[in-house]
Amino acid sequence: MRIYDLIQLARQYMLLGVIVVILLLTGYFLLYKKLMKGTDKLNKFKFGLWSIFVIYIVVVLGATIGHRSSGYGNVNLHLFSSYKNAYNSFSIREWRNIILNILMFVPLGFMMPLLFKKCKKWYITYLIGFGATLFIEILQLISKRGIFELDDIINNTLGCIIGYGIVIFFISIYEKRYKVLTNIIYQIPLIITVISFSIIFITYSKKELGNLSIINSYNIDMSTIDVSSNIDFNDKSNKAYVYKASVGDKEEATKIASEIFSKINTKIDESQNDEYDDTIVFKSQDGNYSLWVNYTGNTTWFIYHKEFKGKENLSYKDVQALLSKFDIDLPKEASFEDNGEGRYSIYLDMVKFKDVYLDGKLNCEIGEDNKVYGFSNNIISYKPYKEYEILTSKEAYNKILNGEFKIYDEFAKNLDKIEIIDFKLSYSLDTKGFYQPIYNFDVKLDGEKSQIHIPAIKDK
């Protein structure tokens, strides 16, 4: 979820929270003041705090339960698996979710000591924070509106602890009971959190290659899983090249969109640009077209929003010529499929073309008037970067035996048999735009065809 979407969600539930506060205030005046003839005056400061607290609770429940659709109901008790997944994919969205999970409970830890005197004792506020997040996780599990995740409990509780440390610092100054050592102890969780995230991001920035999202965040329990294969895996050492793809930015994506739209005599409607973490969506001024540009590899998805009749039975050469009008340069030969109704697919598997290697798939739609009405161009050009020593096929196979591969947790729990049919050395794009060698194992998981991916580069 983008920051914009989060802000909109918060605004939506803040409004609901304000309505709840107004209803409570109305109830106070109608029931307590009018009917019960109450004489106690409303403390404005306390009322303000309670109003903020009620709104906060409504926003938290809305964010964790309210806006989610049902259909989850899974349990993930693998400690720090969300951190490992975020590191392997190094997705801004994944890291943002983790950090927001921490920040979401900071107000709880901050407000409890202000609302309740007993909560000035650290262990009471800590227990409330733990209990609150446990309640939400159980509610998510029961309602199937989220995953019961151990990491969420840790992150939320940590946020509450950090909030408590911050408010106690200000309370001690206000009450003139400031104790240096005590306040330093209360700030340790915040300091450790900041240092930990700093170390993670600095370590990543200094890595030569990026991370692979195919890497497992925890090992599969193989004690009850039977692994079989008729393949004779060898111990022969080998090397393989890593390739480098271009990684664009907003400026380059805008240039690509301008050039594509100019081919169809229209321009970008900048008022409708929609930015995501690693993608930007453009729309044409005439409203007929949209274009998605992914920064990694500058891949594109060009869409025509009206109906058209497709032209069938075109050859690869015909399609190649039509795509060249959009500056899509393809080699003379490629794997080509006519999918019918004017839809065609082109496949390239590390094909040497000029001074680069092309890899990926392109789908396109051609109209009866010989115009290109849409394409999804996921063919990326790569340049050789460096040669690395890789795992032997037997070493890669041993990783499967040890459960060092990625698979959905719920599927792994019920898995009885893995049959390895074949394998080959392939490539996968990492988080820094490098094309790293990986082993692709064609397997049957309890009889169902699937694949297991093992990173091939040896750990240093």
Short mmCIF file of C-alpha atoms in Angstrom, two decimals:
data_model
loop_
_atom_site.label_atom_id
_atom_site.label_comp_id
_atom_site.label_asym_id
_atom_site.label_seq_id
_atom_site.Cartn_x
_atom_site.Cartn_y
_atom_site.Cartn_z
CA MET A 1 0.00 0.00 0.00
CA ARG A 2 1.34 3.42 -0.98
CA ILE A 3 1.76 6.37 1.42
CA TYR A 4 -1.08 8.14 -0.40
CA ASP A 5 -3.37 5.13 0.13
CA LEU A 6 -2.38 4.95 3.80
CA ILE A 7 -3.19 8.64 4.28
CA GLN A 8 -6.57 8.18 2.61
CA LEU A 9 -7.29 5.15 4.80
CA ALA A 10 -6.29 7.05 7.95
CA ARG A 11 -8.50 10.00 6.96
CA GLN A 12 -11.44 7.67 6.36
CA TYR A 13 -11.21 6.06 9.80
CA MET A 14 -10.29 9.32 11.53
CA LEU A 15 -13.63 10.67 10.32
CA LEU A 16 -15.34 7.60 11.75
CA GLY A 17 -13.45 8.15 15.01
CA VAL A 18 -14.62 11.77 15.17
CA ILE A 19 -18.22 10.58 14.71
CA VAL A 20 -17.75 8.13 17.60
CA VAL A 21 -16.39 10.95 19.80
CA ILE A 22 -19.36 13.18 18.89
CA LEU A 23 -21.77 10.37 19.78
CA LEU A 24 -20.02 9.85 23.12
CA LEU A 25 -20.11 13.57 23.84
CA THR A 26 -23.79 13.70 22.92
CA GLY A 27 -24.43 10.75 25.24
CA TYR A 28 -22.58 12.56 28.04
CA PHE A 29 -24.80 15.64 27.82
CA LEU A 30 -28.08 13.81 27.21
CA LEU A 31 -27.68 10.97 29.71
CA TYR A 32 -25.36 12.30 32.40
CA LYS A 33 -26.19 15.99 32.40
CA LYS A 34 -29.88 16.01 31.44
CA LEU A 35 -31.35 12.71 32.60
CA MET A 36 -29.04 11.87 35.52
CA LYS A 37 -28.55 15.53 36.54
CA GLY A 38 -24.80 15.04 36.85
CA THR A 39 -22.81 17.93 38.33
CA ASP A 40 -19.22 16.90 37.59
CA LYS A 41 -17.60 19.19 35.06
CA LEU A 42 -15.93 17.85 31.96
CA ASN A 43 -12.15 18.21 32.17
CA LYS A 44 -11.22 19.68 28.80
CA PHE A 45 -7.67 18.34 28.84
CA LYS A 46 -8.80 14.81 29.75
CA PHE A 47 -11.60 15.00 27.21
CA GLY A 48 -9.11 16.03 24.52
CA LEU A 49 -6.83 13.11 25.40
CA TRP A 50 -9.68 10.64 25.43
CA SER A 51 -10.99 11.98 22.13
CA ILE A 52 -7.58 11.49 20.50
CA PHE A 53 -7.33 8.04 22.05
CA VAL A 54 -10.76 6.95 20.77
CA ILE A 55 -9.96 8.22 17.27
CA TYR A 56 -6.62 6.41 17.41
CA ILE A 57 -8.29 3.10 18.43
CA VAL A 58 -10.80 3.42 15.57
CA VAL A 59 -7.99 4.08 13.05
CA VAL A 60 -5.94 1.10 14.30
CA LEU A 61 -8.92 -1.29 14.17
CA GLY A 62 -9.82 0.04 10.73
CA ALA A 63 -6.27 -0.40 9.42
CA THR A 64 -5.81 -3.90 10.86
CA ILE A 65 -9.30 -5.35 10.49
CA GLY A 66 -11.78 -3.03 8.81
CA HIS A 67 -10.36 -2.45 5.32
CA ARG A 68 -9.17 -6.02 4.72
CA SER A 69 -11.13 -8.65 2.84
CA SER A 70 -11.63 -12.08 4.37
CA GLY A 71 -9.81 -15.18 3.17
CA TYR A 72 -6.51 -15.17 5.07
CA GLY A 73 -6.56 -16.93 8.42
CA ASN A 74 -2.99 -18.27 8.25
CA VAL A 75 -0.46 -18.46 11.09
CA ASN A 76 3.21 -17.47 10.76
CA LEU A 77 5.29 -18.18 13.85
CA HIS A 78 8.69 -17.95 12.10
CA LEU A 79 10.63 -15.34 14.04
CA PHE A 80 11.79 -12.34 11.94
CA SER A 81 10.61 -13.99 8.71
CA SER A 82 9.01 -10.69 7.62
CA TYR A 83 12.39 -8.96 8.06
CA LYS A 84 14.14 -11.66 6.04
CA ASN A 85 11.53 -11.44 3.28
CA ALA A 86 11.83 -7.66 3.22
CA TYR A 87 15.62 -7.93 3.02
CA ASN A 88 15.56 -10.57 0.28
CA SER A 89 13.13 -8.61 -1.88
CA PHE A 90 14.37 -5.26 -0.55
CA SER A 91 10.96 -3.88 -1.33
CA ILE A 92 10.12 -0.38 -0.13
CA ARG A 93 6.58 -1.61 0.48
CA GLU A 94 7.77 -4.50 2.70
CA TRP A 95 10.05 -2.28 4.79
CA ARG A 96 7.34 0.36 5.05
CA ASN A 97 4.89 -2.22 6.40
CA ILE A 98 7.38 -3.31 9.07
CA ILE A 99 8.18 0.26 10.13
CA LEU A 100 4.50 1.24 10.14
CA ASN A 101 3.72 -1.79 12.32
CA ILE A 102 6.16 -0.39 14.86
CA LEU A 103 4.98 3.21 14.55
CA MET A 104 1.30 2.22 14.74
CA PHE A 105 1.62 1.32 18.45
CA VAL A 106 3.87 4.23 19.48
CA PRO A 107 0.78 6.39 20.28
CA LEU A 108 -0.58 3.62 22.53
CA GLY A 109 2.58 3.57 24.64
CA PHE A 110 2.64 7.37 24.63
CA MET A 111 -0.97 7.90 25.72
CA MET A 112 -1.48 5.18 28.36
CA PRO A 113 0.61 6.94 31.07
CA LEU A 114 -1.23 10.21 30.31
CA LEU A 115 -4.65 8.58 30.68
CA PHE A 116 -3.98 6.20 33.58
CA LYS A 117 -1.63 6.83 36.51
CA LYS A 118 -0.98 3.09 36.93
CA CYS A 119 0.40 2.98 33.38
CA LYS A 120 3.36 5.12 34.47
CA LYS A 121 4.75 1.81 35.64
CA TRP A 122 6.62 0.42 32.65
CA TYR A 123 5.52 -3.20 32.98
CA ILE A 124 1.81 -2.30 32.98
CA THR A 125 2.07 -0.30 29.73
CA TYR A 126 4.27 -3.00 28.18
CA LEU A 127 1.70 -5.67 29.08
CA ILE A 128 -1.14 -3.55 27.67
CA GLY A 129 0.79 -3.12 24.42
CA PHE A 130 1.44 -6.86 24.19
CA GLY A 131 -2.16 -7.69 25.08
CA ALA A 132 -3.57 -5.22 22.54
CA THR A 133 -1.53 -6.56 19.64
CA LEU A 134 -2.25 -10.17 20.67
CA PHE A 135 -5.97 -9.31 20.68
CA ILE A 136 -5.74 -7.85 17.15
CA GLU A 137 -3.78 -10.83 15.82
CA ILE A 138 -6.32 -13.29 17.28
CA LEU A 139 -9.16 -11.18 15.86
CA GLN A 140 -7.49 -11.24 12.44
CA LEU A 141 -7.12 -15.02 12.65
CA ILE A 142 -10.71 -15.63 13.73
CA SER A 143 -12.19 -13.21 11.19
CA LYS A 144 -9.74 -14.38 8.48
CA ARG A 145 -8.90 -10.75 7.77
CA GLY A 146 -5.17 -11.12 8.18
CA ILE A 147 -2.33 -13.41 9.18
CA PHE A 148 -1.55 -14.22 12.81
CA GLU A 149 2.12 -13.28 12.67
CA LEU A 150 4.68 -13.44 15.45
CA ASP A 151 6.63 -10.57 13.91
CA ASP A 152 3.56 -8.31 14.07
CA ILE A 153 3.26 -8.95 17.82
CA ILE A 154 6.94 -8.10 18.31
CA ASN A 155 6.77 -4.95 16.13
CA ASN A 156 3.59 -3.62 17.73
CA THR A 157 4.84 -4.28 21.25
CA LEU A 158 8.15 -2.61 20.38
CA GLY A 159 6.23 0.44 19.16
CA CYS A 160 4.34 0.63 22.47
CA ILE A 161 7.62 0.36 24.40
CA ILE A 162 9.16 3.16 22.33
CA GLY A 163 6.10 5.37 22.85
CA TYR A 164 6.27 4.79 26.60
CA GLY A 165 9.95 5.78 26.69
CA ILE A 166 9.22 9.03 24.83
CA VAL A 167 6.30 10.11 27.02
CA ILE A 168 8.09 9.23 30.28
CA PHE A 169 10.97 11.48 29.17
CA PHE A 170 8.60 14.45 28.81
CA ILE A 171 6.63 13.61 31.98
CA SER A 172 9.85 13.48 34.04
CA ILE A 173 10.84 16.92 32.75
CA TYR A 174 7.36 18.39 33.36
CA GLU A 175 7.20 16.94 36.88
CA LYS A 176 10.84 17.90 37.53
CA ARG A 177 11.77 14.31 38.37
CA TYR A 178 14.29 13.87 35.59
CA LYS A 179 16.72 10.99 36.18
CA VAL A 180 19.40 10.65 33.55
CA LEU A 181 20.09 6.91 33.92
CA THR A 182 16.40 5.95 34.11
CA ASN A 183 15.54 7.93 30.98
CA ILE A 184 18.48 6.49 29.07
CA ILE A 185 17.28 2.97 29.94
CA TYR A 186 13.79 3.78 28.66
CA GLN A 187 15.24 5.07 25.35
CA ILE A 188 17.33 1.93 24.74
CA PRO A 189 14.59 0.20 22.64
CA LEU A 190 14.35 3.25 20.36
CA ILE A 191 18.14 3.52 20.06
CA ILE A 192 18.53 -0.19 19.28
CA THR A 193 15.73 0.00 16.67
CA VAL A 194 17.29 2.99 14.88
CA ILE A 195 20.77 1.40 14.94
CA SER A 196 19.42 -1.96 13.69
CA PHE A 197 17.60 -0.44 10.71
CA SER A 198 20.64 1.72 9.94
CA ILE A 199 22.91 -1.35 9.92
CA ILE A 200 20.49 -3.23 7.62
CA PHE A 201 20.28 -0.43 5.05
CA ILE A 202 24.00 0.43 5.17
CA THR A 203 24.93 -3.26 4.78
CA TYR A 204 22.65 -3.56 1.77
CA SER A 205 24.00 -0.39 0.15
CA LYS A 206 27.55 -1.72 0.39
CA LYS A 207 26.74 -5.07 -1.23
CA GLU A 208 28.09 -5.55 -4.73
CA LEU A 209 25.07 -7.48 -5.99
CA GLY A 210 21.45 -7.15 -5.00
CA ASN A 211 19.26 -9.64 -3.15
CA LEU A 212 17.08 -12.37 -4.64
CA SER A 213 13.42 -12.63 -3.63
CA ILE A 214 13.55 -16.40 -4.29
CA ILE A 215 15.69 -16.92 -1.17
CA ASN A 216 13.88 -18.59 1.72
CA SER A 217 13.30 -16.71 4.97
CA TYR A 218 13.25 -19.95 6.97
CA ASN A 219 14.10 -23.61 6.37
CA ILE A 220 11.43 -26.18 5.61
CA ASP A 221 11.14 -29.08 8.05
CA MET A 222 12.17 -32.02 5.82
CA SER A 223 11.86 -34.73 8.48
CA THR A 224 8.56 -36.03 7.06
CA ILE A 225 9.12 -35.15 3.38
CA ASP A 226 10.43 -37.78 0.96
CA VAL A 227 12.74 -36.40 -1.77
CA SER A 228 13.46 -38.56 -4.81
CA SER A 229 15.19 -38.13 -8.17
CA ASN A 230 16.70 -40.23 -10.96
CA ILE A 231 19.19 -37.48 -11.84
CA ASP A 232 22.88 -38.05 -11.26
CA PHE A 233 23.95 -34.73 -9.69
CA ASN A 234 27.66 -34.00 -9.96
CA ASP A 235 30.30 -32.18 -7.94
CA LYS A 236 31.95 -30.49 -10.90
CA SER A 237 32.77 -26.88 -10.03
CA ASN A 238 31.81 -24.21 -12.52
CA LYS A 239 31.51 -20.50 -13.13
CA ALA A 240 28.73 -18.36 -14.58
CA TYR A 241 28.33 -14.76 -15.60
CA VAL A 242 26.23 -12.18 -13.82
CA TYR A 243 24.59 -9.67 -16.13
CA LYS A 244 23.52 -6.07 -15.49
CA ALA A 245 20.19 -4.55 -16.47
CA SER A 246 19.46 -0.85 -16.68
CA VAL A 247 17.57 0.62 -13.72
CA GLY A 248 15.63 3.75 -14.57
CA ASP A 249 13.95 6.49 -12.57
CA LYS A 250 10.98 8.82 -12.87
CA GLU A 251 12.75 11.12 -15.33
CA GLU A 252 13.72 8.25 -17.64
CA ALA A 253 10.26 6.68 -17.37
CA THR A 254 8.65 10.00 -18.34
CA LYS A 255 10.92 10.21 -21.38
CA ILE A 256 9.93 6.67 -22.44
CA ALA A 257 6.23 7.50 -22.03
CA SER A 258 6.56 10.74 -24.01
CA GLU A 259 8.25 8.89 -26.87
CA ILE A 260 5.64 6.10 -26.97
CA PHE A 261 2.69 8.50 -26.83
CA SER A 262 4.25 10.64 -29.57
CA LYS A 263 4.06 7.59 -31.88
CA ILE A 264 0.26 7.70 -31.62
CA ASN A 265 0.01 11.50 -31.83
CA THR A 266 -0.86 12.19 -28.22
CA LYS A 267 0.89 13.41 -25.06
CA ILE A 268 1.08 12.60 -21.36
CA ASP A 269 -1.72 13.92 -19.18
CA GLU A 270 0.55 14.80 -16.26
CA SER A 271 -2.39 15.49 -13.96
CA GLN A 272 -3.16 11.75 -13.97
CA ASN A 273 0.34 10.40 -13.30
CA ASP A 274 0.16 7.67 -10.66
CA GLU A 275 3.42 6.83 -8.89
CA TYR A 276 4.21 3.60 -7.04
CA ASP A 277 7.46 2.52 -5.35
CA ASP A 278 9.16 1.20 -8.48
CA THR A 279 6.57 1.88 -11.17
CA ILE A 280 4.83 4.90 -12.65
CA VAL A 281 1.57 4.91 -14.61
CA PHE A 282 0.94 7.47 -17.36
CA LYS A 283 -2.30 8.28 -19.19
CA SER A 284 -2.68 9.96 -22.56
CA GLN A 285 -4.37 13.33 -23.01
CA ASP A 286 -6.97 11.80 -25.34
CA GLY A 287 -7.89 9.29 -22.62
CA ASN A 288 -7.51 6.27 -24.91
CA TYR A 289 -4.18 4.92 -23.66
CA SER A 290 -2.29 4.22 -20.46
CA LEU A 291 1.31 3.13 -19.99
CA TRP A 292 3.00 1.43 -17.04
CA VAL A 293 6.77 1.81 -16.80
CA ASN A 294 8.73 -0.34 -14.34
CA TYR A 295 12.05 1.24 -13.31
CA THR A 296 13.93 -2.08 -13.22
CA GLY A 297 14.78 -2.86 -16.83
CA ASN A 298 12.44 -0.07 -18.03
CA THR A 299 9.81 -2.68 -18.91
CA THR A 300 6.52 -1.31 -20.26
CA TRP A 301 2.83 -2.18 -20.42
CA PHE A 302 0.96 -0.22 -23.10
CA ILE A 303 -2.86 -0.41 -22.96
CA TYR A 304 -5.58 0.73 -25.37
CA HIS A 305 -8.88 1.32 -23.56
CA LYS A 306 -11.28 0.80 -26.47
CA GLU A 307 -12.36 -2.28 -28.36
CA PHE A 308 -10.73 -3.24 -31.65
CA LYS A 309 -10.70 -6.23 -33.96
CA GLY A 310 -7.43 -8.12 -34.03
CA LYS A 311 -5.55 -9.23 -37.11
CA GLU A 312 -4.68 -12.92 -37.19
CA ASN A 313 -2.06 -15.05 -38.94
CA LEU A 314 0.76 -12.52 -38.86
CA SER A 315 4.34 -13.79 -38.99
CA TYR A 316 7.10 -12.94 -36.55
CA LYS A 317 8.61 -10.70 -39.22
CA ASP A 318 5.30 -8.81 -39.58
CA VAL A 319 4.95 -8.28 -35.83
CA GLN A 320 8.62 -7.34 -35.52
CA ALA A 321 8.19 -4.61 -38.14
CA LEU A 322 5.08 -3.18 -36.46
CA LEU A 323 6.73 -3.12 -33.02
CA SER A 324 9.76 -1.33 -34.45
CA LYS A 325 7.51 1.74 -34.87
CA PHE A 326 7.58 1.95 -31.06
CA ASP A 327 11.39 1.63 -31.05
CA ILE A 328 11.17 -1.97 -29.87
CA ASP A 329 14.25 -3.52 -31.48
CA LEU A 330 14.15 -7.31 -31.78
CA PRO A 331 16.56 -9.90 -33.27
CA LYS A 332 15.84 -11.65 -36.58
CA GLU A 333 14.85 -14.89 -34.85
CA ALA A 334 12.86 -15.55 -31.68
CA SER A 335 10.36 -17.99 -30.23
CA PHE A 336 7.01 -16.80 -31.55
CA GLU A 337 3.38 -17.70 -30.82
CA ASP A 338 0.15 -16.68 -32.53
CA ASN A 339 -2.44 -16.75 -29.71
CA GLY A 340 -5.36 -15.89 -31.99
CA GLU A 341 -7.57 -12.80 -32.30
CA GLY A 342 -4.58 -10.57 -33.06
CA ARG A 343 -2.62 -11.53 -29.93
CA TYR A 344 1.01 -12.59 -30.24
CA SER A 345 3.84 -13.59 -27.87
CA ILE A 346 7.60 -13.34 -28.36
CA TYR A 347 10.09 -15.18 -26.12
CA LEU A 348 13.82 -14.56 -25.84
CA ASP A 349 16.17 -16.61 -23.65
CA MET A 350 19.45 -14.70 -23.21
CA VAL A 351 19.73 -14.10 -26.95
CA LYS A 352 22.89 -12.25 -28.02
CA PHE A 353 21.78 -9.15 -29.93
CA LYS A 354 24.24 -6.44 -30.90
CA ASP A 355 26.24 -5.73 -27.71
CA VAL A 356 23.64 -6.99 -25.22
CA TYR A 357 21.72 -10.11 -24.23
CA LEU A 358 17.92 -10.07 -24.43
CA ASP A 359 15.76 -12.10 -22.06
CA GLY A 360 12.07 -12.14 -21.31
CA LYS A 361 8.64 -12.16 -22.91
CA LEU A 362 6.65 -9.67 -24.98
CA ASN A 363 2.89 -9.90 -25.55
CA CYS A 364 1.23 -7.62 -28.09
CA GLU A 365 -2.12 -6.94 -29.75
CA ILE A 366 -2.34 -6.02 -33.44
CA GLY A 367 -5.47 -4.56 -35.06
CA GLU A 368 -6.87 -5.24 -38.53
CA ASP A 369 -5.51 -1.85 -39.61
CA ASN A 370 -1.96 -3.10 -38.88
CA LYS A 371 -1.64 -0.90 -35.80
CA VAL A 372 -0.23 -1.97 -32.44
CA TYR A 373 -3.01 -1.43 -29.89
CA GLY A 374 -1.21 -2.79 -26.87
CA PHE A 375 1.88 -4.57 -25.63
CA SER A 376 3.45 -5.86 -22.45
CA ASN A 377 7.18 -5.67 -23.04
CA ASN A 378 9.06 -7.59 -20.36
CA ILE A 379 12.12 -8.21 -22.50
CA ILE A 380 15.11 -6.76 -20.68
CA SER A 381 18.53 -6.06 -22.17
CA TYR A 382 21.55 -7.16 -20.14
CA LYS A 383 25.28 -6.57 -20.38
CA PRO A 384 27.89 -8.99 -19.00
CA TYR A 385 29.10 -7.81 -15.61
CA LYS A 386 31.38 -10.36 -13.95
CA GLU A 387 31.99 -14.11 -13.70
CA TYR A 388 31.35 -15.85 -10.38
CA GLU A 389 31.97 -19.31 -9.00
CA ILE A 390 28.67 -21.15 -8.62
CA LEU A 391 27.35 -24.12 -6.66
CA THR A 392 27.62 -27.54 -8.19
CA SER A 393 24.35 -29.24 -9.09
CA LYS A 394 24.87 -31.60 -6.15
CA GLU A 395 25.34 -28.71 -3.73
CA ALA A 396 22.13 -27.13 -5.03
CA TYR A 397 20.34 -30.48 -4.63
CA ASN A 398 21.63 -30.74 -1.04
CA LYS A 399 20.01 -27.38 -0.28
CA ILE A 400 16.67 -28.91 -1.22
CA LEU A 401 17.40 -31.89 1.05
CA ASN A 402 18.13 -29.43 3.88
CA GLY A 403 14.92 -27.48 3.29
CA GLU A 404 16.76 -24.36 2.13
CA PHE A 405 14.21 -23.26 -0.46
CA LYS A 406 11.16 -21.04 -0.62
CA ILE A 407 7.66 -22.45 -0.55
CA TYR A 408 4.34 -21.29 0.91
CA ASP A 409 4.23 -22.23 4.57
CA GLU A 410 0.70 -23.66 4.49
CA PHE A 411 1.62 -25.87 1.52
CA ALA A 412 4.84 -27.05 3.17
CA LYS A 413 2.94 -28.19 6.28
CA ASN A 414 1.02 -30.78 4.26
CA LEU A 415 3.80 -31.74 1.84
CA ASP A 416 4.75 -35.43 1.77
CA LYS A 417 6.81 -35.95 -1.36
CA ILE A 418 9.12 -34.01 -3.68
CA GLU A 419 10.08 -35.66 -6.95
CA ILE A 420 12.82 -33.87 -8.91
CA ILE A 421 12.28 -34.34 -12.65
CA ASP A 422 14.91 -32.05 -14.21
CA PHE A 423 17.03 -29.00 -13.57
CA LYS A 424 18.83 -26.27 -15.48
CA LEU A 425 20.91 -23.19 -14.81
CA SER A 426 18.74 -20.13 -15.34
CA TYR A 427 18.70 -16.47 -14.25
CA SER A 428 16.74 -14.24 -11.90
CA LEU A 429 16.73 -10.45 -11.58
CA ASP A 430 17.95 -9.19 -8.22
CA THR A 431 17.08 -6.01 -6.33
CA LYS A 432 19.93 -3.96 -7.85
CA GLY A 433 19.24 -4.84 -11.46
CA PHE A 434 21.74 -7.71 -11.72
CA TYR A 435 20.75 -10.92 -13.49
CA GLN A 436 22.07 -13.66 -11.21
CA PRO A 437 22.40 -17.37 -12.06
CA ILE A 438 20.01 -19.70 -10.24
CA TYR A 439 19.17 -23.39 -10.44
CA ASN A 440 15.63 -24.10 -11.62
CA PHE A 441 14.46 -27.54 -10.50
CA ASP A 442 11.39 -28.93 -12.25
CA VAL A 443 9.62 -30.90 -9.53
CA LYS A 444 6.40 -32.60 -8.55
CA LEU A 445 5.10 -31.61 -5.13
CA ASP A 446 2.76 -34.41 -4.12
CA GLY A 447 2.23 -35.08 -7.81
CA GLU A 448 1.63 -31.45 -8.82
CA LYS A 449 4.11 -29.86 -11.25
CA SER A 450 6.05 -26.95 -9.79
CA GLN A 451 9.52 -25.42 -9.59
CA ILE A 452 12.07 -24.90 -6.85
CA HIS A 453 14.63 -22.12 -7.24
CA ILE A 454 18.08 -22.22 -5.64
CA PRO A 455 20.52 -19.28 -5.89
CA ALA A 456 23.64 -20.49 -7.70
CA ILE A 457 26.37 -18.05 -6.64
CA LYS A 458 28.52 -19.40 -3.83
CA ASP A 459 28.52 -17.49 -0.56
CA LYS A 460 31.80 -15.78 0.09
#
